[in-house]
Amino acid sequence: MSSPALPPTGRRRSGTRKGDTRELTILDTAERLIDERGFEAVTVEAIATGAGISRGSLYFYFGSKQEVLVALIARTLAAIPASPSHATDNPDVSVSTVVRAALLDTETSWREHGRIMQAAVEIGCTVPEAQQLWRETLESIAPHFSRLLIRAGIPDDPGPTGASALARSLTFMTERSYYWSYACSGTEKLREVTDTLEHIWLSVMPQDDQLSAPRP
């Protein structure tokens, strides 16, 4: 589901100004190359050449290709709309509307930044900073949807069928479903994933009147 932004970590030079033109050029170039070739096939040399700088100049900003990816992950998360916390407690916005909107936001993020998000999942075992960004983002989302489940009638208790446990499991299931769909089929089947996940999320909720809102 959509999420708040988290800052990049790593050995990037201190004092890098937000919006530094050259740094943004490096990141834009890296994202384009990763989108075209995949993360593993992209080299530091290719990023530097594409950005119109020397390899040494690139290292002034990032200590490795992995650090470039971590910065890209952080930038991608920052571009995702914030979790719909403003709507989770709003009785004027139906539960089904919030769920559908959050899933569509997530689908859009996979369509626009799928290669980066795929790399964030797959590189996590070897790049702890990437894994931390991704995991902390997922963990930050679940409480918003726990409140939504409570509003829909799920008990607010600490047990395995309580709102907190269900929201966390549903959030991680959602992330993994989009990841596998993108990894296997690109963007082709993402809407099917959205529709299936919407059905699962709403099927968990006991309020029948929340299940029939029209889709956007």
Coordinates of C-alpha atoms in Angstrom, one line a residue:
M1 CA 0.0 0.0 0.0
S2 CA 1.1 3.6 -0.3
S3 CA 3.4 5.0 2.3
P4 CA 5.3 7.9 3.7
A5 CA 8.8 8.7 2.6
L6 CA 11.9 7.6 4.4
P7 CA 15.3 9.1 4.1
P8 CA 18.1 7.4 2.3
T9 CA 21.0 6.0 4.2
G10 CA 24.6 5.1 3.4
R11 CA 27.9 6.8 2.9
R12 CA 26.7 9.7 0.7
R13 CA 28.7 12.9 1.1
S14 CA 27.6 15.2 3.9
G15 CA 26.3 18.5 2.9
T16 CA 24.6 17.3 -0.3
R17 CA 22.0 19.9 -1.0
K18 CA 18.4 18.8 -1.6
G19 CA 17.7 19.2 -5.2
D20 CA 21.4 19.2 -6.2
T21 CA 21.1 19.2 -10.0
R22 CA 24.0 16.8 -10.6
E23 CA 22.7 14.4 -8.0
L24 CA 19.2 14.4 -9.5
T25 CA 20.8 13.8 -13.0
I26 CA 22.6 10.8 -11.6
L27 CA 19.4 9.4 -10.1
D28 CA 17.3 10.1 -13.2
T29 CA 20.0 8.3 -15.3
A30 CA 20.2 5.4 -13.0
E31 CA 16.5 4.9 -12.9
R32 CA 16.2 5.0 -16.7
L33 CA 19.1 2.5 -17.1
I34 CA 17.6 0.2 -14.4
D35 CA 14.2 0.4 -16.1
E36 CA 15.8 -0.6 -19.5
R37 CA 18.3 -3.2 -18.3
G38 CA 17.5 -4.3 -14.8
F39 CA 19.6 -3.4 -11.7
E40 CA 22.2 -6.2 -12.0
A41 CA 23.1 -5.2 -15.6
V42 CA 23.7 -1.6 -14.8
T43 CA 27.2 -0.5 -14.0
V44 CA 28.6 2.6 -12.2
E45 CA 30.4 3.4 -15.5
A46 CA 27.1 3.3 -17.4
I47 CA 25.4 5.6 -14.9
A48 CA 28.3 8.1 -14.9
T49 CA 28.5 8.1 -18.7
G50 CA 24.7 8.6 -19.0
A51 CA 24.8 11.4 -16.5
G52 CA 27.7 13.1 -18.4
I53 CA 30.2 12.9 -15.6
S54 CA 33.3 10.8 -14.8
R55 CA 33.2 7.8 -12.6
G56 CA 35.2 9.7 -10.0
S57 CA 32.6 12.5 -10.0
L58 CA 29.8 10.0 -9.4
Y59 CA 31.7 8.7 -6.3
F60 CA 31.6 12.2 -4.9
Y61 CA 27.9 11.7 -4.5
F62 CA 27.5 7.9 -4.1
G63 CA 30.0 5.4 -2.8
S64 CA 28.6 2.5 -4.9
K65 CA 25.9 1.4 -7.3
Q66 CA 24.0 0.0 -4.3
E67 CA 24.0 3.5 -2.7
V68 CA 22.5 4.9 -5.9
L69 CA 19.7 2.3 -5.6
V70 CA 19.0 3.1 -2.0
A71 CA 18.6 6.8 -2.9
L72 CA 16.3 5.8 -5.7
I73 CA 14.2 3.7 -3.4
A74 CA 13.9 6.6 -1.0
R75 CA 13.0 8.9 -3.8
T76 CA 10.4 6.4 -5.1
L77 CA 8.8 6.1 -1.7
A78 CA 8.7 9.9 -1.4
A79 CA 6.8 10.1 -4.7
I80 CA 4.1 7.6 -3.5
P81 CA 1.0 9.4 -2.1
A82 CA 0.8 9.3 1.6
S83 CA -1.2 6.5 3.3
P84 CA -4.9 7.6 3.4
S85 CA -4.7 8.3 7.1
H86 CA -7.0 11.3 6.6
A87 CA -9.7 9.0 5.4
T88 CA -9.4 6.0 7.7
D89 CA -11.4 7.7 10.4
N90 CA -13.6 9.8 8.1
P91 CA -17.2 8.4 8.2
D92 CA -18.0 10.3 5.0
V93 CA -15.5 8.1 3.0
S94 CA -16.5 4.5 2.8
V95 CA -14.1 1.7 3.8
S96 CA -14.3 0.3 0.3
T97 CA -13.3 3.6 -1.3
V98 CA -10.2 3.9 0.9
V99 CA -9.1 0.4 0.1
R100 CA -9.6 0.8 -3.6
A101 CA -7.8 4.1 -3.7
A102 CA -4.9 2.8 -1.7
L103 CA -4.6 -0.2 -4.0
L104 CA -4.8 1.9 -7.1
D105 CA -2.1 4.2 -5.8
T106 CA 0.1 1.2 -5.2
E107 CA -0.6 -0.2 -8.6
T108 CA 0.4 3.1 -10.1
S109 CA 3.7 3.1 -8.2
W110 CA 4.5 -0.3 -9.6
R111 CA 3.6 0.8 -13.1
E112 CA 5.8 3.9 -12.9
H113 CA 8.7 2.7 -10.7
G114 CA 8.4 -1.1 -10.9
R115 CA 12.1 -1.8 -11.7
I116 CA 13.2 0.2 -8.6
M117 CA 10.6 -1.4 -6.4
Q118 CA 11.5 -4.9 -7.7
A119 CA 15.2 -4.2 -7.0
A120 CA 14.3 -3.0 -3.5
V121 CA 12.8 -6.4 -2.7
E122 CA 15.5 -8.5 -4.4
I123 CA 18.6 -6.6 -3.3
G124 CA 17.5 -6.5 0.4
C125 CA 19.5 -9.5 1.5
T126 CA 22.8 -7.9 0.3
V127 CA 22.0 -4.2 0.9
P128 CA 20.7 -3.8 4.4
E129 CA 19.8 -0.1 3.9
A130 CA 17.5 -1.0 1.1
Q131 CA 15.8 -3.7 3.1
Q132 CA 15.4 -1.3 6.1
L133 CA 13.8 1.3 3.9
W134 CA 11.4 -1.2 2.4
R135 CA 10.5 -2.9 5.7
E136 CA 10.1 0.3 7.7
T137 CA 7.8 1.6 5.0
L138 CA 5.6 -1.5 5.2
E139 CA 5.6 -1.4 9.0
S140 CA 4.5 2.2 8.9
I141 CA 1.5 1.5 6.7
A142 CA -0.1 -1.2 8.7
P143 CA -1.4 1.0 11.6
H144 CA -3.4 3.2 9.2
F145 CA -5.2 0.1 7.9
S146 CA -5.6 -1.3 11.4
R147 CA -7.7 1.7 12.2
L148 CA -9.6 1.2 9.0
L149 CA -10.4 -2.4 9.9
I150 CA -11.5 -1.4 13.3
R151 CA -13.9 1.1 11.7
A152 CA -15.2 -1.7 9.5
G153 CA -16.0 -3.9 12.5
I154 CA -12.8 -5.9 13.1
P155 CA -12.1 -6.3 16.9
D156 CA -9.4 -4.0 18.3
D157 CA -7.6 -6.7 20.2
P158 CA -4.0 -8.1 20.1
G159 CA -4.9 -11.6 19.0
P160 CA -4.3 -13.2 15.6
T161 CA -7.7 -12.2 14.3
G162 CA -7.6 -8.7 15.7
A163 CA -7.3 -5.6 13.5
S164 CA -3.6 -5.1 14.0
A165 CA -2.6 -8.6 13.1
L166 CA -4.9 -8.7 10.1
A167 CA -3.8 -5.3 8.8
R168 CA -0.1 -6.3 9.0
S169 CA -0.7 -9.6 7.2
L170 CA -2.8 -8.0 4.5
T171 CA -0.3 -5.2 4.0
F172 CA 2.6 -7.6 3.5
M173 CA 0.4 -9.9 1.3
T174 CA -0.4 -6.9 -0.8
E175 CA 3.3 -6.0 -1.3
R176 CA 4.2 -9.5 -2.2
S177 CA 1.3 -9.9 -4.6
Y178 CA 2.3 -6.8 -6.6
Y179 CA 6.0 -7.8 -6.5
W180 CA 5.4 -11.3 -7.9
S181 CA 3.0 -10.0 -10.6
Y182 CA 5.5 -7.4 -11.7
A183 CA 8.5 -9.8 -11.5
C184 CA 6.7 -12.4 -13.7
S185 CA 4.6 -10.3 -16.0
G186 CA 5.7 -6.7 -15.8
T187 CA 2.7 -4.3 -15.8
E188 CA 0.4 -6.6 -17.8
K189 CA -1.5 -8.1 -14.9
L190 CA -1.3 -5.4 -12.2
R191 CA -5.0 -4.4 -12.6
E192 CA -6.0 -8.0 -12.0
V193 CA -3.9 -8.0 -8.8
T194 CA -5.6 -4.8 -7.7
D195 CA -9.1 -6.4 -8.3
T196 CA -8.2 -9.6 -6.5
L197 CA -6.6 -7.8 -3.5
E198 CA -9.6 -5.5 -3.2
H199 CA -11.8 -8.6 -3.0
I200 CA -9.6 -10.1 -0.3
W201 CA -9.4 -6.9 1.8
L202 CA -13.1 -6.3 1.7
S203 CA -14.0 -10.0 2.3
V204 CA -12.2 -9.7 5.6
M205 CA -14.5 -6.9 6.7
P206 CA -17.9 -7.8 8.2
Q207 CA -19.8 -4.6 7.1
D208 CA -21.6 -5.6 3.9
D209 CA -22.5 -2.0 3.1
Q210 CA -18.8 -1.3 2.6
L211 CA -18.5 -3.9 -0.1
S212 CA -20.8 -2.5 -2.7
A213 CA -19.3 1.0 -3.5
P214 CA -18.7 1.5 -7.2
R215 CA -15.2 1.3 -8.5
P216 CA -13.5 4.4 -9.9

